[in-house]
Amino acid sequence: MNAYKQHFLRMAIYNRWAYRQVYNKLDEYISNEDYHADSGLFFRSIHGTLVHLLLSSKVWYARHTSPSAFPLQDERYPHELNSYWSRTPQEWEQAVTDRKDLYKQIFIECDRWIDYVKQLDLETLMNEEIFTYLDTKGKKHERSRVETLDHIFNHNTHHRGQISAAITKYRGQDATPVLDLVAMPKEEYSNNK
């Protein structure tokens, strides 16, 4: 397997594994009250941050698989997906209200990204194929798939770090998930190639 593809597959698998670490700690240590409380995060609460991660994953997946789709519709959400970027954190939190349903939807997205990376052809990655997509305001951008894949997984890591800090704030270091890439068991990657 090409090094690029191997890298992105590892990142997609790590993405799912890291979410699992976060959810295990949330379920074990964080009450619904703390989960929904204003934690000083950009998207207000742990829940709001996870909703942002879900919706941004859906938007980026659509950009990769059907880049001309705009606005992005999904009957499960009360507003167009693009419109959330101009809404308040409280409105983000209402996109998916059930904690368990949110977890389930995020894992579905993780699996979609793993499958997407597996099907990418080598030429697309090696040539850093440029594709055109529309941002949440409808503005056109041109980027390579490699660059945007890096962004997607880095973005998720960034916000999971915020959630990890909120968990530590509420329950201390013993409750903090270990999210280091090198902490992911090797079997997690080798069993999912």
mmCIF file of N, CA and C in Angstrom, residues 47-176:
data_model
loop_
_atom_site.group_PDB
_atom_site.id
_atom_site.type_symbol
_atom_site.label_atom_id
_atom_site.label_comp_id
_atom_site.label_asym_id
_atom_site.label_seq_id
_atom_site.Cartn_x
_atom_site.Cartn_y
_atom_site.Cartn_z
ATOM 1 N N HIS A 47 -21.616 18.453 24.173
ATOM 2 C CA HIS A 47 -22.605 18.024 23.181
ATOM 3 C C HIS A 47 -22.536 18.894 21.920
ATOM 4 N N GLY A 48 -22.503 20.209 22.090
ATOM 5 C CA GLY A 48 -22.436 21.107 20.941
ATOM 6 C C GLY A 48 -21.192 20.876 20.097
ATOM 7 N N THR A 49 -20.081 20.581 20.760
ATOM 8 C CA THR A 49 -18.829 20.317 20.040
ATOM 9 C C THR A 49 -18.928 19.021 19.246
ATOM 10 N N LEU A 50 -19.541 17.994 19.835
ATOM 11 C CA LEU A 50 -19.719 16.732 19.115
ATOM 12 C C LEU A 50 -20.676 16.891 17.933
ATOM 13 N N VAL A 51 -21.723 17.685 18.100
ATOM 14 C CA VAL A 51 -22.631 17.952 16.975
ATOM 15 C C VAL A 51 -21.860 18.661 15.858
ATOM 16 N N HIS A 52 -21.033 19.634 16.215
ATOM 17 C CA HIS A 52 -20.210 20.314 15.207
ATOM 18 C C HIS A 52 -19.324 19.307 14.468
ATOM 19 N N LEU A 53 -18.706 18.402 15.205
ATOM 20 C CA LEU A 53 -17.850 17.398 14.572
ATOM 21 C C LEU A 53 -18.649 16.515 13.613
ATOM 22 N N LEU A 54 -19.838 16.115 14.020
ATOM 23 C CA LEU A 54 -20.682 15.293 13.150
ATOM 24 C C LEU A 54 -21.050 16.049 11.874
ATOM 25 N N LEU A 55 -21.573 17.251 12.026
ATOM 26 C CA LEU A 55 -22.040 17.992 10.850
ATOM 27 C C LEU A 55 -20.888 18.395 9.936
ATOM 28 N N SER A 56 -19.749 18.754 10.510
ATOM 29 C CA SER A 56 -18.606 19.105 9.652
ATOM 30 C C SER A 56 -18.098 17.873 8.908
ATOM 31 N N SER A 57 -18.153 16.709 9.545
ATOM 32 C CA SER A 57 -17.767 15.476 8.859
ATOM 33 C C SER A 57 -18.701 15.205 7.682
ATOM 34 N N LYS A 58 -19.985 15.399 7.892
ATOM 35 C CA LYS A 58 -20.959 15.198 6.815
ATOM 36 C C LYS A 58 -20.718 16.185 5.667
ATOM 37 N N VAL A 59 -20.448 17.435 6.007
ATOM 38 C CA VAL A 59 -20.205 18.449 4.979
ATOM 39 C C VAL A 59 -18.949 18.099 4.177
ATOM 40 N N TRP A 60 -17.863 17.745 4.858
ATOM 41 C CA TRP A 60 -16.629 17.411 4.144
ATOM 42 C C TRP A 60 -16.785 16.132 3.327
ATOM 43 N N TYR A 61 -17.545 15.173 3.831
ATOM 44 C CA TYR A 61 -17.776 13.948 3.063
ATOM 45 C C TYR A 61 -18.529 14.286 1.771
ATOM 46 N N ALA A 62 -19.542 15.125 1.888
ATOM 47 C CA ALA A 62 -20.290 15.541 0.692
ATOM 48 C C ALA A 62 -19.377 16.283 -0.284
ATOM 49 N N ARG A 63 -18.497 17.117 0.235
ATOM 50 C CA ARG A 63 -17.568 17.842 -0.641
ATOM 51 C C ARG A 63 -16.669 16.876 -1.402
ATOM 52 N N HIS A 64 -16.255 15.814 -0.758
ATOM 53 C CA HIS A 64 -15.378 14.842 -1.406
ATOM 54 C C HIS A 64 -16.126 13.955 -2.390
ATOM 55 N N THR A 65 -17.372 13.641 -2.104
ATOM 56 C CA THR A 65 -18.088 12.677 -2.937
ATOM 57 C C THR A 65 -19.028 13.324 -3.944
ATOM 58 N N SER A 66 -19.507 14.526 -3.663
ATOM 59 C CA SER A 66 -20.355 15.262 -4.620
ATOM 60 C C SER A 66 -20.125 16.756 -4.421
ATOM 61 N N PRO A 67 -18.958 17.242 -4.876
ATOM 62 C CA PRO A 67 -18.526 18.607 -4.568
ATOM 63 C C PRO A 67 -19.440 19.727 -5.056
ATOM 64 N N SER A 68 -20.325 19.452 -5.989
ATOM 65 C CA SER A 68 -21.196 20.531 -6.471
ATOM 66 C C SER A 68 -22.488 20.635 -5.662
ATOM 67 N N ALA A 69 -22.701 19.732 -4.722
ATOM 68 C CA ALA A 69 -23.927 19.758 -3.918
ATOM 69 C C ALA A 69 -23.933 20.978 -2.992
ATOM 70 N N PHE A 70 -24.943 21.828 -3.165
ATOM 71 C CA PHE A 70 -25.088 23.006 -2.306
ATOM 72 C C PHE A 70 -26.485 23.566 -2.521
ATOM 73 N N PRO A 71 -27.246 23.892 -1.521
ATOM 74 C CA PRO A 71 -26.923 23.641 -0.119
ATOM 75 C C PRO A 71 -27.052 22.158 0.210
ATOM 76 N N LEU A 72 -26.441 21.756 1.285
ATOM 77 C CA LEU A 72 -26.466 20.351 1.678
ATOM 78 C C LEU A 72 -27.704 20.078 2.522
ATOM 79 N N GLN A 73 -28.513 19.155 2.059
ATOM 80 C CA GLN A 73 -29.753 18.801 2.750
ATOM 81 C C GLN A 73 -29.600 17.433 3.411
ATOM 82 N N ASP A 74 -30.203 17.285 4.557
ATOM 83 C CA ASP A 74 -30.291 15.986 5.225
ATOM 84 C C ASP A 74 -31.564 16.035 6.054
ATOM 85 N N GLU A 75 -32.501 15.169 5.722
ATOM 86 C CA GLU A 75 -33.825 15.231 6.350
ATOM 87 C C GLU A 75 -33.797 15.019 7.866
ATOM 88 N N ARG A 76 -32.696 14.518 8.411
ATOM 89 C CA ARG A 76 -32.614 14.296 9.859
ATOM 90 C C ARG A 76 -32.379 15.579 10.648
ATOM 91 N N TYR A 77 -32.025 16.662 9.968
ATOM 92 C CA TYR A 77 -31.674 17.894 10.671
ATOM 93 C C TYR A 77 -32.661 18.999 10.323
ATOM 94 N N PRO A 78 -32.979 19.867 11.294
ATOM 95 C CA PRO A 78 -34.000 20.884 11.058
ATOM 96 C C PRO A 78 -33.593 21.983 10.076
ATOM 97 N N HIS A 79 -32.323 22.142 9.802
ATOM 98 C CA HIS A 79 -31.851 23.198 8.900
ATOM 99 C C HIS A 79 -30.892 22.587 7.876
ATOM 100 N N GLU A 80 -30.657 23.325 6.777
ATOM 101 C CA GLU A 80 -29.625 22.901 5.827
ATOM 102 C C GLU A 80 -28.309 22.782 6.583
ATOM 103 N N LEU A 81 -27.523 21.779 6.256
ATOM 104 C CA LEU A 81 -26.264 21.584 6.978
ATOM 105 C C LEU A 81 -25.372 22.811 6.890
ATOM 106 N N ASN A 82 -25.325 23.453 5.727
ATOM 107 C CA ASN A 82 -24.478 24.633 5.551
ATOM 108 C C ASN A 82 -24.853 25.764 6.498
ATOM 109 N N SER A 83 -26.113 25.843 6.850
ATOM 110 C CA SER A 83 -26.601 26.989 7.620
ATOM 111 C C SER A 83 -26.142 26.976 9.073
ATOM 112 N N TYR A 84 -25.689 25.853 9.580
ATOM 113 C CA TYR A 84 -25.291 25.807 10.993
ATOM 114 C C TYR A 84 -24.108 26.724 11.289
ATOM 115 N N TRP A 85 -23.285 26.976 10.289
ATOM 116 C CA TRP A 85 -22.105 27.809 10.531
ATOM 117 C C TRP A 85 -22.469 29.267 10.823
ATOM 118 N N SER A 86 -23.708 29.649 10.581
ATOM 119 C CA SER A 86 -24.147 31.004 10.933
ATOM 120 C C SER A 86 -25.136 30.977 12.102
ATOM 121 N N ARG A 87 -25.227 29.863 12.775
ATOM 122 C CA ARG A 87 -26.170 29.716 13.893
ATOM 123 C C ARG A 87 -25.442 29.746 15.234
ATOM 124 N N THR A 88 -26.210 29.901 16.289
ATOM 125 C CA THR A 88 -25.639 29.960 17.641
ATOM 126 C C THR A 88 -25.263 28.561 18.120
ATOM 127 N N PRO A 89 -24.377 28.467 19.108
ATOM 128 C CA PRO A 89 -24.050 27.152 19.671
ATOM 129 C C PRO A 89 -25.289 26.406 20.180
ATOM 130 N N GLN A 90 -26.251 27.122 20.727
ATOM 131 C CA GLN A 90 -27.469 26.470 21.209
ATOM 132 C C GLN A 90 -28.245 25.824 20.056
ATOM 133 N N GLU A 91 -28.221 26.462 18.890
ATOM 134 C CA GLU A 91 -28.891 25.876 17.723
ATOM 135 C C GLU A 91 -28.137 24.644 17.224
ATOM 136 N N TRP A 92 -26.805 24.668 17.306
ATOM 137 C CA TRP A 92 -26.024 23.479 16.952
ATOM 138 C C TRP A 92 -26.464 22.310 17.825
ATOM 139 N N GLU A 93 -26.614 22.581 19.112
ATOM 140 C CA GLU A 93 -26.953 21.522 20.065
ATOM 141 C C GLU A 93 -28.296 20.879 19.755
ATOM 142 N N GLN A 94 -29.189 21.607 19.085
ATOM 143 C CA GLN A 94 -30.515 21.078 18.777
ATOM 144 C C GLN A 94 -30.545 20.232 17.500
ATOM 145 N N ALA A 95 -29.478 20.219 16.743
ATOM 146 C CA ALA A 95 -29.448 19.433 15.503
ATOM 147 C C ALA A 95 -29.610 17.945 15.800
ATOM 148 N N VAL A 96 -28.966 17.471 16.843
ATOM 149 C CA VAL A 96 -29.114 16.095 17.329
ATOM 150 C C VAL A 96 -29.202 16.225 18.842
ATOM 151 N N THR A 97 -30.336 15.894 19.399
ATOM 152 C CA THR A 97 -30.515 16.132 20.835
ATOM 153 C C THR A 97 -30.158 14.928 21.694
ATOM 154 N N ASP A 98 -30.262 13.726 21.148
ATOM 155 C CA ASP A 98 -30.015 12.521 21.934
ATOM 156 C C ASP A 98 -28.535 12.136 21.913
ATOM 157 N N ARG A 99 -27.964 11.998 23.078
ATOM 158 C CA ARG A 99 -26.538 11.696 23.239
ATOM 159 C C ARG A 99 -26.153 10.389 22.542
ATOM 160 N N LYS A 100 -26.912 9.321 22.769
ATOM 161 C CA LYS A 100 -26.589 8.013 22.176
ATOM 162 C C LYS A 100 -26.754 8.039 20.656
ATOM 163 N N ASP A 101 -27.775 8.728 20.180
ATOM 164 C CA ASP A 101 -27.972 8.848 18.738
ATOM 165 C C ASP A 101 -26.810 9.605 18.100
ATOM 166 N N LEU A 102 -26.330 10.627 18.778
ATOM 167 C CA LEU A 102 -25.182 11.389 18.283
ATOM 168 C C LEU A 102 -23.954 10.493 18.178
ATOM 169 N N TYR A 103 -23.692 9.702 19.208
ATOM 170 C CA TYR A 103 -22.557 8.771 19.171
ATOM 171 C C TYR A 103 -22.687 7.849 17.957
ATOM 172 N N LYS A 104 -23.885 7.282 17.808
ATOM 173 C CA LYS A 104 -24.124 6.337 16.710
ATOM 174 C C LYS A 104 -23.855 6.995 15.358
ATOM 175 N N GLN A 105 -24.370 8.209 15.173
ATOM 176 C CA GLN A 105 -24.173 8.902 13.899
ATOM 177 C C GLN A 105 -22.699 9.210 13.638
ATOM 178 N N ILE A 106 -21.969 9.563 14.677
ATOM 179 C CA ILE A 106 -20.541 9.853 14.488
ATOM 180 C C ILE A 106 -19.789 8.594 14.070
ATOM 181 N N PHE A 107 -20.124 7.452 14.663
ATOM 182 C CA PHE A 107 -19.441 6.218 14.268
ATOM 183 C C PHE A 107 -19.800 5.804 12.843
ATOM 184 N N ILE A 108 -21.002 6.079 12.416
ATOM 185 C CA ILE A 108 -21.369 5.830 11.015
ATOM 186 C C ILE A 108 -20.493 6.690 10.104
ATOM 187 N N GLU A 109 -20.306 7.958 10.471
ATOM 188 C CA GLU A 109 -19.433 8.843 9.692
ATOM 189 C C GLU A 109 -17.993 8.331 9.677
ATOM 190 N N CYS A 110 -17.507 7.896 10.825
ATOM 191 C CA CYS A 110 -16.134 7.358 10.892
ATOM 192 C C CYS A 110 -15.967 6.196 9.922
ATOM 193 N N ASP A 111 -16.940 5.289 9.906
ATOM 194 C CA ASP A 111 -16.862 4.141 9.003
ATOM 195 C C ASP A 111 -16.948 4.574 7.543
ATOM 196 N N ARG A 112 -17.742 5.596 7.254
ATOM 197 C CA ARG A 112 -17.804 6.102 5.876
ATOM 198 C C ARG A 112 -16.447 6.640 5.438
ATOM 199 N N TRP A 113 -15.752 7.354 6.336
ATOM 200 C CA TRP A 113 -14.432 7.888 5.985
ATOM 201 C C TRP A 113 -13.421 6.767 5.785
ATOM 202 N N ILE A 114 -13.473 5.741 6.607
ATOM 203 C CA ILE A 114 -12.565 4.598 6.425
ATOM 204 C C ILE A 114 -12.809 3.978 5.054
ATOM 205 N N ASP A 115 -14.064 3.722 4.718
ATOM 206 C CA ASP A 115 -14.392 3.138 3.415
ATOM 207 C C ASP A 115 -13.979 4.062 2.270
ATOM 208 N N TYR A 116 -14.179 5.356 2.441
ATOM 209 C CA TYR A 116 -13.804 6.318 1.406
ATOM 210 C C TYR A 116 -12.298 6.273 1.145
ATOM 211 N N VAL A 117 -11.514 6.303 2.204
ATOM 212 C CA VAL A 117 -10.055 6.281 2.041
ATOM 213 C C VAL A 117 -9.619 4.969 1.393
ATOM 214 N N LYS A 118 -10.233 3.864 1.774
ATOM 215 C CA LYS A 118 -9.873 2.568 1.187
ATOM 216 C C LYS A 118 -10.081 2.559 -0.324
ATOM 217 N N GLN A 119 -11.103 3.245 -0.804
ATOM 218 C CA GLN A 119 -11.400 3.208 -2.244
ATOM 219 C C GLN A 119 -10.644 4.261 -3.046
ATOM 220 N N LEU A 120 -9.952 5.193 -2.391
ATOM 221 C CA LEU A 120 -9.200 6.209 -3.131
ATOM 222 C C LEU A 120 -8.119 5.554 -3.977
ATOM 223 N N ASP A 121 -8.004 6.005 -5.216
ATOM 224 C CA ASP A 121 -6.954 5.437 -6.054
ATOM 225 C C ASP A 121 -5.642 6.174 -5.818
ATOM 226 N N LEU A 122 -4.577 5.452 -6.084
ATOM 227 C CA LEU A 122 -3.228 5.948 -5.841
ATOM 228 C C LEU A 122 -2.936 7.225 -6.614
ATOM 229 N N GLU A 123 -3.405 7.292 -7.847
ATOM 230 C CA GLU A 123 -3.125 8.454 -8.692
ATOM 231 C C GLU A 123 -3.707 9.734 -8.080
ATOM 232 N N THR A 124 -4.904 9.631 -7.530
ATOM 233 C CA THR A 124 -5.545 10.784 -6.882
ATOM 234 C C THR A 124 -4.670 11.311 -5.759
ATOM 235 N N LEU A 125 -4.129 10.398 -4.972
ATOM 236 C CA LEU A 125 -3.305 10.800 -3.836
ATOM 237 C C LEU A 125 -1.916 11.261 -4.266
ATOM 238 N N MET A 126 -1.286 10.515 -5.148
ATOM 239 C CA MET A 126 0.088 10.827 -5.556
ATOM 240 C C MET A 126 0.172 12.160 -6.291
ATOM 241 N N ASN A 127 -0.822 12.444 -7.106
ATOM 242 C CA ASN A 127 -0.811 13.680 -7.884
ATOM 243 C C ASN A 127 -1.449 14.840 -7.132
ATOM 244 N N GLU A 128 -1.843 14.578 -5.896
ATOM 245 C CA GLU A 128 -2.535 15.587 -5.089
ATOM 246 C C GLU A 128 -3.615 16.273 -5.919
ATOM 247 N N GLU A 129 -4.483 15.432 -6.483
ATOM 248 C CA GLU A 129 -5.570 15.896 -7.337
ATOM 249 C C GLU A 129 -6.324 17.062 -6.696
ATOM 250 N N ILE A 130 -6.490 18.104 -7.482
ATOM 251 C CA ILE A 130 -7.221 19.290 -7.038
ATOM 252 C C ILE A 130 -8.706 19.077 -7.333
ATOM 253 N N PHE A 131 -9.539 19.414 -6.378
ATOM 254 C CA PHE A 131 -10.970 19.385 -6.640
ATOM 255 C C PHE A 131 -11.592 20.688 -6.159
ATOM 256 N N THR A 132 -12.723 21.006 -6.726
ATOM 257 C CA THR A 132 -13.429 22.243 -6.412
ATOM 258 C C THR A 132 -14.612 21.905 -5.523
ATOM 259 N N TYR A 133 -14.800 22.704 -4.484
ATOM 260 C CA TYR A 133 -15.949 22.515 -3.604
ATOM 261 C C TYR A 133 -16.455 23.881 -3.167
ATOM 262 N N LEU A 134 -17.635 23.889 -2.600
ATOM 263 C CA LEU A 134 -18.249 25.117 -2.096
ATOM 264 C C LEU A 134 -18.207 25.110 -0.577
ATOM 265 N N ASP A 135 -17.828 26.254 0.010
ATOM 266 C CA ASP A 135 -17.823 26.330 1.472
ATOM 267 C C ASP A 135 -19.253 26.539 1.982
ATOM 268 N N THR A 136 -19.408 26.724 3.277
ATOM 269 C CA THR A 136 -20.752 26.815 3.860
ATOM 270 C C THR A 136 -21.507 28.070 3.432
ATOM 271 N N LYS A 137 -20.811 29.021 2.826
ATOM 272 C CA LYS A 137 -21.469 30.235 2.318
ATOM 273 C C LYS A 137 -21.664 30.185 0.799
ATOM 274 N N GLY A 138 -21.245 29.074 0.183
ATOM 275 C CA GLY A 138 -21.389 28.923 -1.259
ATOM 276 C C GLY A 138 -20.210 29.426 -2.061
ATOM 277 N N LYS A 139 -19.130 29.841 -1.395
ATOM 278 C CA LYS A 139 -17.932 30.327 -2.083
ATOM 279 C C LYS A 139 -17.115 29.136 -2.594
ATOM 280 N N LYS A 140 -16.614 29.275 -3.828
ATOM 281 C CA LYS A 140 -15.860 28.195 -4.463
ATOM 282 C C LYS A 140 -14.408 28.182 -3.983
ATOM 283 N N HIS A 141 -13.889 26.975 -3.729
ATOM 284 C CA HIS A 141 -12.494 26.778 -3.347
ATOM 285 C C HIS A 141 -11.905 25.633 -4.155
ATOM 286 N N GLU A 142 -10.590 25.688 -4.349
ATOM 287 C CA GLU A 142 -9.863 24.588 -4.988
ATOM 288 C C GLU A 142 -8.754 24.149 -4.056
ATOM 289 N N ARG A 143 -8.761 22.886 -3.708
ATOM 290 C CA ARG A 143 -7.746 22.300 -2.815
ATOM 291 C C ARG A 143 -7.473 20.876 -3.276
ATOM 292 N N SER A 144 -6.378 20.334 -2.789
ATOM 293 C CA SER A 144 -6.107 18.930 -3.103
ATOM 294 C C SER A 144 -6.845 18.044 -2.106
ATOM 295 N N ARG A 145 -7.171 16.850 -2.542
ATOM 296 C CA ARG A 145 -7.813 15.884 -1.635
ATOM 297 C C ARG A 145 -6.890 15.574 -0.463
ATOM 298 N N VAL A 146 -5.603 15.520 -0.728
ATOM 299 C CA VAL A 146 -4.628 15.247 0.331
ATOM 300 C C VAL A 146 -4.721 16.325 1.413
ATOM 301 N N GLU A 147 -4.725 17.574 0.994
ATOM 302 C CA GLU A 147 -4.788 18.687 1.944
ATOM 303 C C GLU A 147 -6.083 18.661 2.756
ATOM 304 N N THR A 148 -7.198 18.401 2.084
ATOM 305 C CA THR A 148 -8.469 18.411 2.810
ATOM 306 C C THR A 148 -8.617 17.189 3.707
ATOM 307 N N LEU A 149 -8.075 16.055 3.314
ATOM 308 C CA LEU A 149 -8.091 14.893 4.220
ATOM 309 C C LEU A 149 -7.271 15.187 5.473
ATOM 310 N N ASP A 150 -6.103 15.790 5.290
ATOM 311 C CA ASP A 150 -5.311 16.202 6.463
ATOM 312 C C ASP A 150 -6.130 17.125 7.358
ATOM 313 N N HIS A 151 -6.817 18.078 6.732
ATOM 314 C CA HIS A 151 -7.631 19.023 7.503
ATOM 315 C C HIS A 151 -8.715 18.300 8.304
ATOM 316 N N ILE A 152 -9.419 17.401 7.672
ATOM 317 C CA ILE A 152 -10.541 16.709 8.319
ATOM 318 C C ILE A 152 -10.080 15.996 9.583
ATOM 319 N N PHE A 153 -9.031 15.210 9.471
ATOM 320 C CA PHE A 153 -8.592 14.435 10.640
ATOM 321 C C PHE A 153 -7.951 15.335 11.692
ATOM 322 N N ASN A 154 -7.250 16.383 11.257
ATOM 323 C CA ASN A 154 -6.670 17.329 12.210
ATOM 324 C C ASN A 154 -7.767 18.117 12.933
ATOM 325 N N HIS A 155 -8.786 18.516 12.210
ATOM 326 C CA HIS A 155 -9.925 19.243 12.783
ATOM 327 C C HIS A 155 -10.592 18.409 13.876
ATOM 328 N N ASN A 156 -10.812 17.139 13.602
ATOM 329 C CA ASN A 156 -11.428 16.265 14.602
ATOM 330 C C ASN A 156 -10.550 16.144 15.839
ATOM 331 N N THR A 157 -9.249 16.006 15.633
ATOM 332 C CA THR A 157 -8.316 15.907 16.756
ATOM 333 C C THR A 157 -8.358 17.182 17.593
ATOM 334 N N HIS A 158 -8.394 18.326 16.932
ATOM 335 C CA HIS A 158 -8.454 19.621 17.616
ATOM 336 C C HIS A 158 -9.657 19.687 18.562
ATOM 337 N N HIS A 159 -10.835 19.368 18.051
ATOM 338 C CA HIS A 159 -12.040 19.477 18.881
ATOM 339 C C HIS A 159 -12.138 18.359 19.917
ATOM 340 N N ARG A 160 -11.628 17.178 19.606
ATOM 341 C CA ARG A 160 -11.598 16.130 20.648
ATOM 342 C C ARG A 160 -10.701 16.564 21.796
ATOM 343 N N GLY A 161 -9.641 17.308 21.495
ATOM 344 C CA GLY A 161 -8.778 17.850 22.546
ATOM 345 C C GLY A 161 -9.539 18.807 23.445
ATOM 346 N N GLN A 162 -10.425 19.616 22.857
ATOM 347 C CA GLN A 162 -11.258 20.509 23.667
ATOM 348 C C GLN A 162 -12.177 19.702 24.583
ATOM 349 N N ILE A 163 -12.768 18.650 24.045
ATOM 350 C CA ILE A 163 -13.658 17.801 24.844
ATOM 351 C C ILE A 163 -12.875 17.130 25.960
ATOM 352 N N SER A 164 -11.681 16.668 25.641
ATOM 353 C CA SER A 164 -10.816 16.047 26.648
ATOM 354 C C SER A 164 -10.520 17.022 27.785
ATOM 355 N N ALA A 165 -10.265 18.286 27.441
ATOM 356 C CA ALA A 165 -10.014 19.305 28.467
ATOM 357 C C ALA A 165 -11.249 19.521 29.338
ATOM 358 N N ALA A 166 -12.436 19.493 28.726
ATOM 359 C CA ALA A 166 -13.675 19.654 29.506
ATOM 360 C C ALA A 166 -13.872 18.471 30.450
ATOM 361 N N ILE A 167 -13.578 17.264 29.985
ATOM 362 C CA ILE A 167 -13.686 16.082 30.850
ATOM 363 C C ILE A 167 -12.753 16.234 32.039
ATOM 364 N N THR A 168 -11.525 16.674 31.785
ATOM 365 C CA THR A 168 -10.549 16.884 32.863
ATOM 366 C C THR A 168 -11.055 17.944 33.839
ATOM 367 N N LYS A 169 -11.626 19.008 33.319
ATOM 368 C CA LYS A 169 -12.168 20.080 34.157
ATOM 369 C C LYS A 169 -13.234 19.536 35.112
ATOM 370 N N TYR A 170 -14.110 18.690 34.603
ATOM 371 C CA TYR A 170 -15.219 18.190 35.424
ATOM 372 C C TYR A 170 -14.818 17.053 36.362
ATOM 373 N N ARG A 171 -13.921 16.179 35.910
ATOM 374 C CA ARG A 171 -13.667 14.961 36.682
ATOM 375 C C ARG A 171 -12.199 14.656 36.971
ATOM 376 N N GLY A 172 -11.297 15.515 36.569
ATOM 377 C CA GLY A 172 -9.887 15.311 36.888
ATOM 378 C C GLY A 172 -9.162 14.438 35.878
ATOM 379 N N GLN A 173 -7.855 14.321 36.085
ATOM 380 C CA GLN A 173 -7.001 13.635 35.108
ATOM 381 C C GLN A 173 -7.297 12.149 34.968
ATOM 382 N N ASP A 174 -7.780 11.508 36.009
ATOM 383 C CA ASP A 174 -8.092 10.080 35.895
ATOM 384 C C ASP A 174 -9.200 9.817 34.878
ATOM 385 N N ALA A 175 -10.038 10.807 34.660
ATOM 386 C CA ALA A 175 -11.146 10.658 33.714
ATOM 387 C C ALA A 175 -10.749 11.019 32.284
ATOM 388 N N THR A 176 -9.586 11.597 32.110
ATOM 389 C CA THR A 176 -9.160 12.093 30.801
ATOM 390 C C THR A 176 -8.828 10.940 29.856
#
